[in-house]
C-alpha positions as YAML, in Angstrom:
chain: A
units: angstrom
residues:
- id: 1
  name: MET
  ca: [19.54, 91.94, 145.38]
- id: 2
  name: GLN
  ca: [19.32, 90.10, 142.10]
- id: 3
  name: GLU
  ca: [18.18, 92.15, 139.13]
- id: 4
  name: GLN
  ca: [15.00, 90.86, 137.57]
- id: 5
  name: PRO
  ca: [14.42, 90.95, 133.82]
- id: 6
  name: LEU
  ca: [11.89, 93.51, 132.60]
- id: 7
  name: GLN
  ca: [10.51, 91.38, 129.78]
- id: 8
  name: GLY
  ca: [6.83, 90.72, 130.51]
- id: 9
  name: ALA
  ca: [7.05, 92.39, 133.92]
- id: 10
  name: GLN
  ca: [3.60, 93.91, 133.88]
- id: 11
  name: GLU
  ca: [2.70, 96.07, 136.87]
- id: 12
  name: LEU
  ca: [0.01, 98.41, 138.12]
- id: 13
  name: LEU
  ca: [1.48, 101.88, 137.57]
- id: 14
  name: CYS
  ca: [0.55, 105.39, 138.73]
- id: 15
  name: ILE
  ca: [1.56, 108.07, 136.20]
- id: 16
  name: ASN
  ca: [1.25, 111.86, 136.41]
- id: 17
  name: ALA
  ca: [-0.22, 113.21, 133.19]
- id: 18
  name: GLU
  ca: [-2.02, 116.22, 131.71]
- id: 19
  name: LYS
  ca: [-5.65, 115.46, 130.89]
- id: 20
  name: VAL
  ca: [-7.27, 117.43, 128.07]
- id: 21
  name: TYR
  ca: [-10.85, 118.37, 129.02]
- id: 22
  name: ASP
  ca: [-11.65, 120.24, 125.81]
- id: 23
  name: TRP
  ca: [-9.87, 121.35, 122.64]
- id: 24
  name: VAL
  ca: [-10.84, 123.83, 119.93]
- id: 25
  name: ILE
  ca: [-9.10, 125.68, 117.10]
- id: 26
  name: LEU
  ca: [-9.72, 129.42, 116.91]
- id: 27
  name: GLN
  ca: [-9.00, 131.79, 114.05]
- id: 28
  name: GLU
  ca: [-8.46, 135.51, 114.62]
- id: 29
  name: ASP
  ca: [-7.88, 138.39, 112.21]
- id: 30
  name: LEU
  ca: [-6.21, 141.56, 113.46]
- id: 31
  name: ASN
  ca: [-5.64, 144.88, 111.73]
- id: 32
  name: GLN
  ca: [-3.60, 147.30, 113.82]
- id: 33
  name: THR
  ca: [-1.83, 150.57, 113.07]
- id: 34
  name: VAL
  ca: [1.65, 150.78, 114.62]
- id: 35
  name: LEU
  ca: [3.22, 154.18, 115.23]
- id: 36
  name: PRO
  ca: [6.96, 154.91, 114.88]
- id: 37
  name: ALA
  ca: [7.39, 155.08, 118.67]
- id: 38
  name: ALA
  ca: [6.48, 151.38, 118.92]
- id: 39
  name: ILE
  ca: [8.71, 150.46, 115.98]
- id: 40
  name: GLY
  ca: [11.78, 151.97, 117.58]
- id: 41
  name: VAL
  ca: [14.79, 153.79, 116.19]
- id: 42
  name: LEU
  ca: [15.79, 152.41, 112.79]
- id: 43
  name: PRO
  ca: [19.31, 152.87, 111.38]
- id: 44
  name: ILE
  ca: [17.84, 153.79, 107.99]
- id: 45
  name: ASN
  ca: [14.68, 155.75, 107.29]
- id: 46
  name: PRO
  ca: [12.60, 153.34, 105.16]
- id: 47
  name: CYS
  ca: [10.75, 156.33, 103.65]
- id: 48
  name: ASP
  ca: [13.91, 158.15, 102.56]
- id: 49
  name: PRO
  ca: [13.80, 158.95, 98.79]
- id: 50
  name: ALA
  ca: [17.20, 157.24, 98.47]
- id: 51
  name: VAL
  ca: [15.63, 153.93, 99.54]
- id: 52
  name: SER
  ca: [14.38, 151.67, 96.75]
- id: 53
  name: GLY
  ca: [12.93, 148.17, 96.55]
- id: 54
  name: LEU
  ca: [11.54, 148.43, 100.09]
- id: 55
  name: THR
  ca: [10.01, 145.22, 101.41]
- id: 56
  name: ALA
  ca: [8.44, 144.83, 104.85]
- id: 57
  name: THR
  ca: [7.50, 141.54, 106.46]
- id: 58
  name: CYS
  ca: [6.64, 140.50, 110.01]
- id: 59
  name: TYR
  ca: [6.80, 137.45, 112.22]
- id: 60
  name: LEU
  ca: [6.12, 136.37, 115.81]
- id: 61
  name: VAL
  ca: [8.98, 136.04, 118.29]
- id: 62
  name: ASP
  ca: [9.48, 134.42, 121.66]
- id: 63
  name: PRO
  ca: [9.21, 137.21, 124.28]
- id: 64
  name: ILE
  ca: [12.00, 135.63, 126.35]
- id: 65
  name: THR
  ca: [14.62, 134.76, 123.73]
- id: 66
  name: GLY
  ca: [13.60, 137.13, 120.92]
- id: 67
  name: ASN
  ca: [13.96, 134.27, 118.43]
- id: 68
  name: PRO
  ca: [11.25, 133.51, 115.84]
- id: 69
  name: LEU
  ca: [8.40, 131.63, 117.46]
- id: 70
  name: PRO
  ca: [8.64, 127.91, 116.61]
- id: 71
  name: PRO
  ca: [5.60, 126.01, 115.30]
- id: 72
  name: ASN
  ca: [2.97, 125.08, 117.91]
- id: 73
  name: ALA
  ca: [4.67, 127.21, 120.56]
- id: 74
  name: GLU
  ca: [2.71, 128.02, 123.69]
- id: 75
  name: ILE
  ca: [1.87, 131.69, 124.14]
- id: 76
  name: PRO
  ca: [0.98, 133.50, 127.37]
- id: 77
  name: VAL
  ca: [-2.68, 134.20, 128.13]
- id: 78
  name: THR
  ca: [-4.43, 136.06, 130.91]
- id: 79
  name: GLU
  ca: [-7.96, 135.11, 131.90]
- id: 80
  name: VAL
  ca: [-10.41, 137.99, 132.24]
- id: 81
  name: GLY
  ca: [-13.32, 137.81, 134.66]
- id: 82
  name: GLU
  ca: [-14.97, 134.69, 136.04]
- id: 83
  name: ARG
  ca: [-15.87, 131.61, 134.06]
- id: 84
  name: GLU
  ca: [-19.61, 131.53, 133.38]
- id: 85
  name: ASP
  ca: [-21.60, 128.30, 133.17]
- id: 86
  name: ARG
  ca: [-23.85, 127.89, 130.15]
- id: 87
  name: GLN
  ca: [-25.98, 124.88, 129.26]
- id: 88
  name: PHE
  ca: [-26.14, 123.46, 125.74]
- id: 89
  name: VAL
  ca: [-28.01, 120.54, 124.20]
- id: 90
  name: ILE
  ca: [-25.43, 118.50, 122.28]
- id: 91
  name: ASN
  ca: [-26.51, 115.30, 120.53]
- id: 92
  name: GLY
  ca: [-29.63, 115.23, 122.69]
- id: 93
  name: ALA
  ca: [-27.73, 115.53, 125.97]
- id: 94
  name: LEU
  ca: [-27.73, 118.53, 128.30]
- id: 95
  name: VAL
  ca: [-24.12, 119.67, 128.74]
- id: 96
  name: THR
  ca: [-22.76, 122.43, 130.96]
- id: 97
  name: LEU
  ca: [-19.86, 124.37, 129.44]
- id: 98
  name: GLN
  ca: [-17.95, 127.38, 130.71]
- id: 99
  name: ARG
  ca: [-17.54, 130.66, 128.90]
- id: 100
  name: VAL
  ca: [-13.84, 131.50, 129.19]
- id: 101
  name: SER
  ca: [-12.60, 134.98, 128.33]
- id: 102
  name: PHE
  ca: [-8.90, 135.64, 128.02]
- id: 103
  name: VAL
  ca: [-6.34, 137.91, 126.42]
- id: 104
  name: LYS
  ca: [-3.45, 136.37, 124.50]
- id: 105
  name: THR
  ca: [-0.25, 138.34, 124.04]
- id: 106
  name: LEU
  ca: [1.76, 138.16, 120.81]
- id: 107
  name: ASN
  ca: [5.16, 139.71, 120.20]
- id: 108
  name: VAL
  ca: [5.68, 140.85, 116.61]
- id: 109
  name: VAL
  ca: [8.84, 142.03, 114.85]
- id: 110
  name: ILE
  ca: [8.74, 143.91, 111.55]
- id: 111
  name: GLU
  ca: [11.65, 143.34, 109.16]
- id: 112
  name: PHE
  ca: [12.51, 145.98, 106.54]
- id: 113
  name: SER
  ca: [14.77, 145.26, 103.59]
- id: 114
  name: GLY
  ca: [15.75, 147.09, 100.42]
- id: 115
  name: PHE
  ca: [18.51, 149.30, 98.97]
- id: 116
  name: ASN
  ca: [19.83, 152.52, 100.43]
- id: 117
  name: GLY
  ca: [21.23, 153.94, 97.22]
- id: 118
  name: THR
  ca: [23.11, 150.89, 95.95]
- id: 119
  name: THR
  ca: [23.75, 149.35, 99.37]
- id: 120
  name: PRO
  ca: [21.39, 146.55, 100.45]
- id: 121
  name: PHE
  ca: [20.09, 146.61, 104.02]
- id: 122
  name: VAL
  ca: [18.02, 144.50, 106.39]
- id: 123
  name: MET
  ca: [16.79, 145.95, 109.69]
- id: 124
  name: THR
  ca: [14.21, 144.98, 112.29]
- id: 125
  name: SER
  ca: [11.91, 146.89, 114.57]
- id: 126
  name: ASP
  ca: [11.61, 146.59, 118.31]
- id: 127
  name: GLU
  ca: [9.27, 143.89, 119.57]
- id: 128
  name: ILE
  ca: [5.69, 145.09, 119.21]
- id: 129
  name: THR
  ca: [3.29, 143.70, 121.81]
- id: 130
  name: VAL
  ca: [-0.17, 142.87, 120.50]
- id: 131
  name: ASP
  ca: [-2.97, 141.89, 122.90]
- id: 132
  name: ILE
  ca: [-5.89, 139.99, 121.38]
- id: 133
  name: PRO
  ca: [-9.06, 139.34, 123.44]
- id: 134
  name: GLU
  ca: [-10.82, 136.00, 123.01]
- id: 135
  name: SER
  ca: [-13.98, 134.37, 124.35]
- id: 136
  name: VAL
  ca: [-14.92, 130.73, 123.85]
- id: 137
  name: PHE
  ca: [-17.18, 128.07, 125.38]
- id: 138
  name: LEU
  ca: [-15.19, 125.11, 126.68]
- id: 139
  name: CYS
  ca: [-15.52, 122.21, 129.05]
- id: 140
  name: ALA
  ca: [-13.37, 124.04, 131.57]
- id: 141
  name: PRO
  ca: [-14.59, 123.36, 135.13]
- id: 142
  name: GLU
  ca: [-12.87, 124.82, 138.16]
- id: 143
  name: GLY
  ca: [-9.36, 123.39, 138.52]
- id: 144
  name: THR
  ca: [-8.56, 123.39, 134.80]
- id: 145
  name: ARG
  ca: [-6.21, 125.84, 133.10]
- id: 146
  name: LEU
  ca: [-5.81, 127.12, 129.57]
- id: 147
  name: ILE
  ca: [-3.02, 126.22, 127.17]
- id: 148
  name: VAL
  ca: [-2.92, 128.23, 123.94]
- id: 149
  name: ARG
  ca: [-0.54, 127.35, 121.11]
- id: 150
  name: VAL
  ca: [-0.13, 129.12, 117.79]
- id: 151
  name: SER
  ca: [-0.69, 126.62, 114.99]
- id: 152
  name: ASP
  ca: [-0.47, 128.93, 111.97]
- id: 153
  name: VAL
  ca: [0.33, 132.61, 111.37]
- id: 154
  name: ASP
  ca: [0.01, 134.86, 108.33]
- id: 155
  name: CYS
  ca: [1.58, 138.26, 108.98]
- id: 156
  name: SER
  ca: [1.94, 141.17, 106.56]
- id: 157
  name: VAL
  ca: [2.56, 144.91, 106.80]
- id: 158
  name: SER
  ca: [1.96, 148.06, 104.82]
- id: 159
  name: VAL
  ca: [4.34, 151.03, 105.26]
- id: 160
  name: ASN
  ca: [2.82, 154.52, 105.28]
- id: 161
  name: CYS
  ca: [5.15, 157.37, 104.33]
- id: 162
  name: VAL
  ca: [4.39, 161.11, 104.41]
- id: 163
  name: ALA
  ca: [6.85, 163.67, 103.01]
- id: 164
  name: GLY
  ca: [9.78, 161.27, 103.28]
- id: 165
  name: ALA
  ca: [9.02, 160.32, 106.91]
- id: 166
  name: LEU
  ca: [7.62, 157.10, 108.36]
- id: 167
  name: GLU
  ca: [4.13, 157.93, 109.58]
- id: 168
  name: SER
  ca: [2.91, 154.44, 110.57]
- id: 169
  name: VAL
  ca: [2.81, 150.79, 109.65]
- id: 170
  name: ASP
  ca: [-0.40, 148.84, 109.17]
- id: 171
  name: LEU
  ca: [-0.05, 145.39, 110.68]
- id: 172
  name: PHE
  ca: [-2.25, 142.53, 109.40]
- id: 173
  name: LEU
  ca: [-2.32, 139.29, 111.39]
- id: 174
  name: ASN
  ca: [-4.22, 136.09, 110.71]
- id: 175
  name: VAL
  ca: [-3.63, 133.68, 113.59]
- id: 176
  name: CYS
  ca: [-4.87, 130.14, 114.10]
- id: 177
  name: GLN
  ca: [-4.44, 128.85, 117.62]
- id: 178
  name: SER
  ca: [-5.06, 125.64, 119.49]
- id: 179
  name: VAL
  ca: [-6.93, 126.25, 122.77]
- id: 180
  name: GLN
  ca: [-7.10, 123.48, 125.37]
- id: 181
  name: SER
  ca: [-8.48, 123.26, 128.89]
- id: 182
  name: VAL
  ca: [-6.28, 120.87, 130.87]
- id: 183
  name: ALA
  ca: [-5.63, 119.67, 134.41]
- id: 184
  name: ASP
  ca: [-2.93, 117.55, 136.03]
- id: 185
  name: VAL
  ca: [-4.16, 114.06, 136.92]
- id: 186
  name: THR
  ca: [-2.66, 110.83, 138.24]
- id: 187
  name: LEU
  ca: [-3.58, 107.80, 136.14]
- id: 188
  name: GLU
  ca: [-3.62, 104.17, 137.22]
- id: 189
  name: LEU
  ca: [-2.94, 101.64, 134.49]
- id: 190
  name: VAL
  ca: [-1.45, 98.23, 133.90]
- id: 191
  name: ALA
  ca: [1.48, 98.25, 131.49]
- id: 192
  name: ASP
  ca: [4.73, 96.58, 130.52]
- id: 193
  name: PHE
  ca: [8.06, 98.22, 131.24]
- id: 194
  name: CYS
  ca: [9.98, 99.40, 128.20]
- id: 195
  name: GLN
  ca: [13.45, 98.15, 127.41]
- id: 196
  name: PRO
  ca: [16.23, 99.90, 125.51]
- id: 197
  name: ARG
  ca: [16.85, 98.74, 121.97]
- id: 198
  name: ASP
  ca: [20.12, 97.19, 120.88]
- id: 199
  name: ILE
  ca: [22.86, 99.65, 120.01]
- id: 200
  name: LEU
  ca: [23.66, 99.98, 116.32]
- id: 201
  name: VAL
  ca: [27.29, 99.18, 115.56]
- id: 202
  name: GLU
  ca: [29.29, 98.71, 112.38]
- id: 203
  name: GLN
  ca: [30.75, 95.20, 112.22]
- id: 204
  name: CYS
  ca: [33.69, 94.00, 110.16]
- id: 205
  name: PRO
  ca: [32.53, 91.91, 107.19]
- id: 206
  name: THR
  ca: [33.39, 88.22, 107.00]
- id: 207
  name: PRO
  ca: [36.36, 87.66, 104.65]
- id: 208
  name: SER
  ca: [35.14, 86.46, 101.27]
- id: 209
  name: ILE
  ca: [36.75, 83.43, 99.58]
- id: 210
  name: PRO
  ca: [37.36, 83.72, 95.82]
- id: 211
  name: PRO
  ca: [35.82, 80.96, 93.69]
- id: 212
  name: GLN
  ca: [38.10, 77.95, 93.11]
- id: 213
  name: CYS
  ca: [38.69, 75.45, 90.27]
- id: 214
  name: PRO
  ca: [38.55, 72.07, 92.07]
- id: 215
  name: ALA
  ca: [38.60, 70.10, 88.80]
- id: 216
  name: VAL
  ca: [42.04, 71.52, 88.03]
- id: 217
  name: PHE
  ca: [43.48, 71.96, 91.49]
- id: 218
  name: PRO
  ca: [43.92, 70.10, 93.70]
- id: 219
  name: GLY
  ca: [42.20, 67.67, 91.37]
- id: 220
  name: PRO
  ca: [40.15, 64.54, 92.07]
- id: 221
  name: MET
  ca: [41.16, 62.51, 95.09]
- id: 222
  name: GLY
  ca: [41.44, 59.40, 92.92]
- id: 223
  name: SER
  ca: [44.13, 60.84, 90.66]
- id: 224
  name: MET
  ca: [46.12, 61.93, 93.70]
- id: 225
  name: SER
  ca: [46.02, 58.39, 95.04]
- id: 226
  name: ARG
  ca: [47.20, 56.86, 91.75]
- id: 227
  name: LYS
  ca: [50.16, 59.21, 91.59]
- id: 228
  name: ASN
  ca: [51.16, 58.21, 95.08]
- id: 229
  name: GLU
  ca: [51.04, 54.47, 94.15]
- id: 230
  name: GLU
  ca: [53.33, 55.00, 91.12]
...
């Protein structure tokens, strides 16, 4: 079978894709007190009088790998209850939206740093699971699912010490998240096939020729002829 060129080979294609039915950005503030049992066993007591320059920060981690959560990472959510239809008048049109209630789960790690005497240290807590309930009106009919991605996070902590012991840590979270209702669809469209680009290679340069002095050498053709006649 002879291979046909792809250039200009436009065809009717069926493509599986993820259709976005609705998309909103939510912002959530959380203030939670974390007890030592949730923080875990630390190699150094951050409230010890020998500790100086104590700094505590926090960040979100991937619950599977334990690595810091990358930007726009998807986070697990659990829907709560049934979706409730609610009608709204938007731009003069009657629109039916669904009230979707869900709980998103964040995994937070607290990092402590400072000096134990004169020795610097950095230590981290166990993963702290934080559940945040949400409720939002979306175009989310039956058959759609939710995808929630964290778009921005501001996390800070305050360490509470009592008589040289760690009593608790106040955790402050400001989370912006992208919430989409989506469904898998099969699209029909007419399109051209793509072709690979040319590979980039380094080529040897063409040898350059130094400038010459033709008036001196080899000289005019006429003078060469006269010399030959003599």
